[in-house]
Amino acid sequence: MSLIEHLNQVRDFRTHSQYELWVIRLRVVMGMLSGCTSYRALEEFVTRRQKALLKLLELSYARLPSYSAICKAVERVSYASLTSAFPKSTRPIQLGGVARDG
């Protein structure tokens, strides 16, 4: 299962929306993996890469969701719904080894 399929499993709380919720959530995940630590940084990340992301994801939108759409989607997401989707998409971390130099 892909990350997008897992993000689609998270319940969409909105009744009227311009963008599919997975588009906003994927944008947040990609931004965070790129080092974004604020809503403004996420906005700048996508603004700089909007054309490439629209083409890569084969989206029919003219542009990606705005700063306010990101804020609303992140603040209103059901934590329980989100956390139930992600463990399915991640590998367990294997502990036990210690790296040493010298």
Short mmCIF file of N, CA and C in Angstrom, two decimals:
data_model
loop_
_atom_site.label_atom_id
_atom_site.label_comp_id
_atom_site.label_asym_id
_atom_site.label_seq_id
_atom_site.Cartn_x
_atom_site.Cartn_y
_atom_site.Cartn_z
N MET A 1 0.84 -1.18 0.00
CA MET A 1 0.00 0.00 0.00
C MET A 1 0.88 1.25 0.00
N SER A 2 0.54 2.25 -0.79
CA SER A 2 1.33 3.46 -0.87
C SER A 2 0.96 4.43 0.25
N LEU A 3 1.81 5.43 0.44
CA LEU A 3 1.53 6.46 1.45
C LEU A 3 0.22 7.18 1.14
N ILE A 4 -0.04 7.44 -0.13
CA ILE A 4 -1.29 8.11 -0.52
C ILE A 4 -2.49 7.26 -0.15
N GLU A 5 -2.41 5.96 -0.36
CA GLU A 5 -3.52 5.07 0.01
C GLU A 5 -3.74 5.08 1.52
N HIS A 6 -2.66 5.13 2.29
CA HIS A 6 -2.80 5.22 3.75
C HIS A 6 -3.41 6.55 4.16
N LEU A 7 -2.98 7.63 3.52
CA LEU A 7 -3.54 8.95 3.84
C LEU A 7 -5.02 9.02 3.49
N ASN A 8 -5.43 8.30 2.46
CA ASN A 8 -6.86 8.26 2.08
C ASN A 8 -7.71 7.55 3.12
N GLN A 9 -7.11 6.73 3.97
CA GLN A 9 -7.86 6.03 5.01
C GLN A 9 -8.22 6.93 6.18
N VAL A 10 -7.56 8.08 6.29
CA VAL A 10 -7.84 9.01 7.38
C VAL A 10 -9.15 9.74 7.06
N ARG A 11 -10.05 9.74 8.02
CA ARG A 11 -11.38 10.33 7.82
C ARG A 11 -11.29 11.81 7.47
N ASP A 12 -12.04 12.21 6.46
CA ASP A 12 -12.12 13.62 6.06
C ASP A 12 -13.28 14.26 6.81
N PHE A 13 -12.98 15.23 7.64
CA PHE A 13 -13.97 15.90 8.49
C PHE A 13 -14.74 16.98 7.75
N ARG A 14 -14.28 17.36 6.56
CA ARG A 14 -14.88 18.49 5.84
C ARG A 14 -16.12 18.07 5.07
N THR A 15 -17.03 19.04 4.86
CA THR A 15 -18.24 18.76 4.08
C THR A 15 -18.13 19.33 2.67
N HIS A 16 -17.55 20.50 2.54
CA HIS A 16 -17.34 21.12 1.23
C HIS A 16 -15.86 21.44 1.11
N SER A 17 -15.23 20.90 0.09
CA SER A 17 -13.80 21.13 -0.03
C SER A 17 -13.39 21.29 -1.48
N GLN A 18 -12.37 22.11 -1.66
CA GLN A 18 -11.82 22.33 -3.00
C GLN A 18 -10.78 21.27 -3.34
N TYR A 19 -10.06 20.80 -2.33
CA TYR A 19 -8.98 19.84 -2.52
C TYR A 19 -9.28 18.56 -1.77
N GLU A 20 -8.81 17.44 -2.31
CA GLU A 20 -8.90 16.19 -1.58
C GLU A 20 -7.95 16.30 -0.38
N LEU A 21 -8.37 15.74 0.74
CA LEU A 21 -7.59 15.88 1.97
C LEU A 21 -6.22 15.21 1.88
N TRP A 22 -6.11 14.13 1.13
CA TRP A 22 -4.81 13.47 1.01
C TRP A 22 -3.79 14.38 0.35
N VAL A 23 -4.23 15.28 -0.53
CA VAL A 23 -3.31 16.21 -1.20
C VAL A 23 -2.68 17.13 -0.16
N ILE A 24 -3.51 17.64 0.75
CA ILE A 24 -3.00 18.54 1.79
C ILE A 24 -2.08 17.77 2.74
N ARG A 25 -2.50 16.59 3.14
CA ARG A 25 -1.70 15.80 4.09
C ARG A 25 -0.38 15.36 3.47
N LEU A 26 -0.40 14.97 2.21
CA LEU A 26 0.84 14.57 1.55
C LEU A 26 1.80 15.76 1.47
N ARG A 27 1.25 16.91 1.20
CA ARG A 27 2.05 18.13 1.14
C ARG A 27 2.72 18.39 2.49
N VAL A 28 1.99 18.19 3.57
CA VAL A 28 2.54 18.38 4.91
C VAL A 28 3.65 17.36 5.18
N VAL A 29 3.40 16.11 4.85
CA VAL A 29 4.41 15.06 5.08
C VAL A 29 5.68 15.36 4.28
N MET A 30 5.53 15.70 3.01
CA MET A 30 6.69 16.00 2.17
C MET A 30 7.47 17.19 2.71
N GLY A 31 6.75 18.22 3.14
CA GLY A 31 7.41 19.40 3.70
C GLY A 31 8.17 19.08 4.98
N MET A 32 7.54 18.29 5.85
CA MET A 32 8.20 17.93 7.11
C MET A 32 9.45 17.09 6.86
N LEU A 33 9.37 16.17 5.90
CA LEU A 33 10.54 15.36 5.56
C LEU A 33 11.65 16.21 4.95
N SER A 34 11.28 17.38 4.41
CA SER A 34 12.26 18.29 3.83
C SER A 34 12.76 19.32 4.84
N GLY A 35 12.32 19.20 6.09
CA GLY A 35 12.83 20.08 7.14
C GLY A 35 11.93 21.23 7.52
N CYS A 36 10.73 21.31 6.99
CA CYS A 36 9.80 22.39 7.34
C CYS A 36 9.29 22.18 8.77
N THR A 37 9.32 23.25 9.56
CA THR A 37 8.88 23.15 10.95
C THR A 37 7.76 24.13 11.29
N SER A 38 7.20 24.79 10.28
CA SER A 38 6.11 25.74 10.52
C SER A 38 5.17 25.74 9.32
N TYR A 39 3.97 26.31 9.52
CA TYR A 39 3.02 26.42 8.41
C TYR A 39 3.59 27.28 7.29
N ARG A 40 4.25 28.37 7.65
CA ARG A 40 4.85 29.25 6.63
C ARG A 40 5.92 28.52 5.83
N ALA A 41 6.71 27.73 6.51
CA ALA A 41 7.75 26.96 5.81
C ALA A 41 7.12 25.95 4.84
N LEU A 42 6.00 25.33 5.26
CA LEU A 42 5.28 24.41 4.36
C LEU A 42 4.76 25.15 3.14
N GLU A 43 4.22 26.35 3.36
CA GLU A 43 3.72 27.17 2.25
C GLU A 43 4.84 27.49 1.27
N GLU A 44 5.99 27.91 1.79
CA GLU A 44 7.13 28.24 0.94
C GLU A 44 7.65 27.01 0.19
N PHE A 45 7.67 25.87 0.87
CA PHE A 45 8.12 24.61 0.25
C PHE A 45 7.30 24.30 -1.00
N VAL A 46 5.98 24.37 -0.88
CA VAL A 46 5.13 24.02 -2.01
C VAL A 46 5.11 25.12 -3.06
N THR A 47 5.18 26.37 -2.64
CA THR A 47 5.21 27.46 -3.61
C THR A 47 6.42 27.30 -4.54
N ARG A 48 7.56 26.95 -3.96
CA ARG A 48 8.78 26.76 -4.77
C ARG A 48 8.69 25.54 -5.68
N ARG A 49 7.94 24.52 -5.26
CA ARG A 49 7.91 23.26 -6.01
C ARG A 49 6.54 22.93 -6.60
N GLN A 50 5.65 23.90 -6.61
CA GLN A 50 4.27 23.65 -7.01
C GLN A 50 4.14 23.03 -8.40
N LYS A 51 4.79 23.61 -9.37
CA LYS A 51 4.67 23.13 -10.75
C LYS A 51 5.14 21.67 -10.87
N ALA A 52 6.27 21.36 -10.27
CA ALA A 52 6.81 19.99 -10.33
C ALA A 52 5.90 19.01 -9.59
N LEU A 53 5.37 19.42 -8.43
CA LEU A 53 4.49 18.53 -7.65
C LEU A 53 3.19 18.25 -8.39
N LEU A 54 2.61 19.27 -9.01
CA LEU A 54 1.37 19.06 -9.77
C LEU A 54 1.59 18.06 -10.90
N LYS A 55 2.72 18.19 -11.57
CA LYS A 55 3.04 17.28 -12.67
C LYS A 55 3.34 15.87 -12.15
N LEU A 56 4.18 15.77 -11.12
CA LEU A 56 4.58 14.48 -10.57
C LEU A 56 3.40 13.69 -10.03
N LEU A 57 2.50 14.37 -9.31
CA LEU A 57 1.35 13.70 -8.71
C LEU A 57 0.16 13.59 -9.67
N GLU A 58 0.33 14.13 -10.88
CA GLU A 58 -0.71 14.10 -11.91
C GLU A 58 -2.04 14.65 -11.39
N LEU A 59 -1.96 15.84 -10.77
CA LEU A 59 -3.14 16.49 -10.22
C LEU A 59 -3.73 17.45 -11.23
N SER A 60 -5.05 17.56 -11.23
CA SER A 60 -5.73 18.43 -12.20
C SER A 60 -5.93 19.85 -11.68
N TYR A 61 -5.42 20.15 -10.49
CA TYR A 61 -5.58 21.49 -9.92
C TYR A 61 -4.67 22.48 -10.64
N ALA A 62 -5.10 23.76 -10.65
CA ALA A 62 -4.25 24.81 -11.21
C ALA A 62 -3.13 25.17 -10.23
N ARG A 63 -3.43 25.02 -8.93
CA ARG A 63 -2.42 25.27 -7.90
C ARG A 63 -2.73 24.41 -6.68
N LEU A 64 -1.77 24.31 -5.79
CA LEU A 64 -1.93 23.49 -4.60
C LEU A 64 -2.58 24.30 -3.47
N PRO A 65 -3.06 23.63 -2.43
CA PRO A 65 -3.75 24.31 -1.33
C PRO A 65 -2.91 25.40 -0.67
N SER A 66 -3.61 26.42 -0.18
CA SER A 66 -2.97 27.59 0.42
C SER A 66 -2.59 27.35 1.87
N TYR A 67 -1.95 28.36 2.43
CA TYR A 67 -1.54 28.36 3.84
C TYR A 67 -2.72 28.09 4.76
N SER A 68 -3.84 28.77 4.52
CA SER A 68 -5.00 28.60 5.40
C SER A 68 -5.60 27.20 5.28
N ALA A 69 -5.59 26.61 4.10
CA ALA A 69 -6.09 25.25 3.92
C ALA A 69 -5.22 24.25 4.69
N ILE A 70 -3.91 24.48 4.69
CA ILE A 70 -3.00 23.62 5.44
C ILE A 70 -3.31 23.71 6.93
N CYS A 71 -3.42 24.94 7.43
CA CYS A 71 -3.68 25.14 8.86
C CYS A 71 -4.96 24.45 9.29
N LYS A 72 -6.04 24.64 8.55
CA LYS A 72 -7.32 24.03 8.91
C LYS A 72 -7.25 22.51 8.88
N ALA A 73 -6.61 21.98 7.87
CA ALA A 73 -6.53 20.52 7.73
C ALA A 73 -5.70 19.89 8.84
N VAL A 74 -4.63 20.55 9.23
CA VAL A 74 -3.77 20.01 10.29
C VAL A 74 -4.42 20.16 11.66
N GLU A 75 -5.02 21.30 11.92
CA GLU A 75 -5.61 21.57 13.23
C GLU A 75 -6.86 20.75 13.50
N ARG A 76 -7.59 20.38 12.47
CA ARG A 76 -8.86 19.68 12.66
C ARG A 76 -8.78 18.18 12.43
N VAL A 77 -7.62 17.67 12.11
CA VAL A 77 -7.50 16.24 11.84
C VAL A 77 -7.73 15.44 13.12
N SER A 78 -8.36 14.31 12.97
CA SER A 78 -8.56 13.41 14.09
C SER A 78 -7.25 12.68 14.37
N TYR A 79 -6.69 12.91 15.52
CA TYR A 79 -5.41 12.29 15.87
C TYR A 79 -5.53 10.76 15.85
N ALA A 80 -6.62 10.25 16.37
CA ALA A 80 -6.82 8.79 16.40
C ALA A 80 -6.88 8.22 14.99
N SER A 81 -7.58 8.90 14.09
CA SER A 81 -7.69 8.44 12.71
C SER A 81 -6.34 8.48 12.00
N LEU A 82 -5.58 9.54 12.25
CA LEU A 82 -4.27 9.68 11.61
C LEU A 82 -3.29 8.64 12.12
N THR A 83 -3.23 8.44 13.43
CA THR A 83 -2.28 7.48 13.97
C THR A 83 -2.63 6.05 13.62
N SER A 84 -3.90 5.78 13.38
CA SER A 84 -4.27 4.42 12.99
C SER A 84 -3.84 4.11 11.56
N ALA A 85 -3.67 5.13 10.72
CA ALA A 85 -3.25 4.93 9.33
C ALA A 85 -1.74 4.75 9.21
N PHE A 86 -0.98 5.47 10.02
CA PHE A 86 0.47 5.46 9.84
C PHE A 86 1.21 4.22 10.31
N PRO A 87 0.85 3.57 11.40
CA PRO A 87 1.61 2.36 11.75
C PRO A 87 1.58 1.30 10.66
N LYS A 88 0.53 1.28 9.88
CA LYS A 88 0.42 0.31 8.80
C LYS A 88 1.44 0.58 7.70
N SER A 89 1.87 1.84 7.58
CA SER A 89 2.74 2.21 6.46
C SER A 89 4.21 2.32 6.85
N THR A 90 4.54 2.06 8.10
CA THR A 90 5.92 2.19 8.53
C THR A 90 6.51 0.85 8.91
N ARG A 91 7.79 0.73 8.73
CA ARG A 91 8.49 -0.49 9.13
C ARG A 91 8.83 -0.41 10.61
N PRO A 92 8.82 -1.52 11.29
CA PRO A 92 9.27 -1.49 12.69
C PRO A 92 10.76 -1.20 12.74
N ILE A 93 11.17 -0.48 13.75
CA ILE A 93 12.59 -0.15 13.93
C ILE A 93 13.25 -1.30 14.69
N GLN A 94 14.35 -1.77 14.15
CA GLN A 94 15.07 -2.85 14.82
C GLN A 94 16.13 -2.24 15.73
N LEU A 95 16.04 -2.55 16.99
CA LEU A 95 17.00 -2.05 17.96
C LEU A 95 18.00 -3.15 18.29
N GLY A 96 19.11 -2.76 18.88
CA GLY A 96 20.04 -3.78 19.33
C GLY A 96 21.49 -3.49 18.98
N GLY A 97 21.76 -2.76 17.95
CA GLY A 97 23.13 -2.49 17.56
C GLY A 97 23.60 -1.14 18.08
N VAL A 98 24.90 -1.05 18.35
CA VAL A 98 25.50 0.20 18.78
C VAL A 98 26.69 0.47 17.86
N ALA A 99 26.74 1.66 17.31
CA ALA A 99 27.85 2.02 16.44
C ALA A 99 28.92 2.73 17.26
N ARG A 100 30.18 2.36 17.01
CA ARG A 100 31.30 2.99 17.71
C ARG A 100 32.38 3.32 16.71
N ASP A 101 33.11 4.35 17.00
CA ASP A 101 34.23 4.73 16.15
C ASP A 101 35.52 4.49 16.92
N GLY A 102 36.39 3.69 16.38
CA GLY A 102 37.70 3.50 17.00
C GLY A 102 37.82 2.33 17.78
#
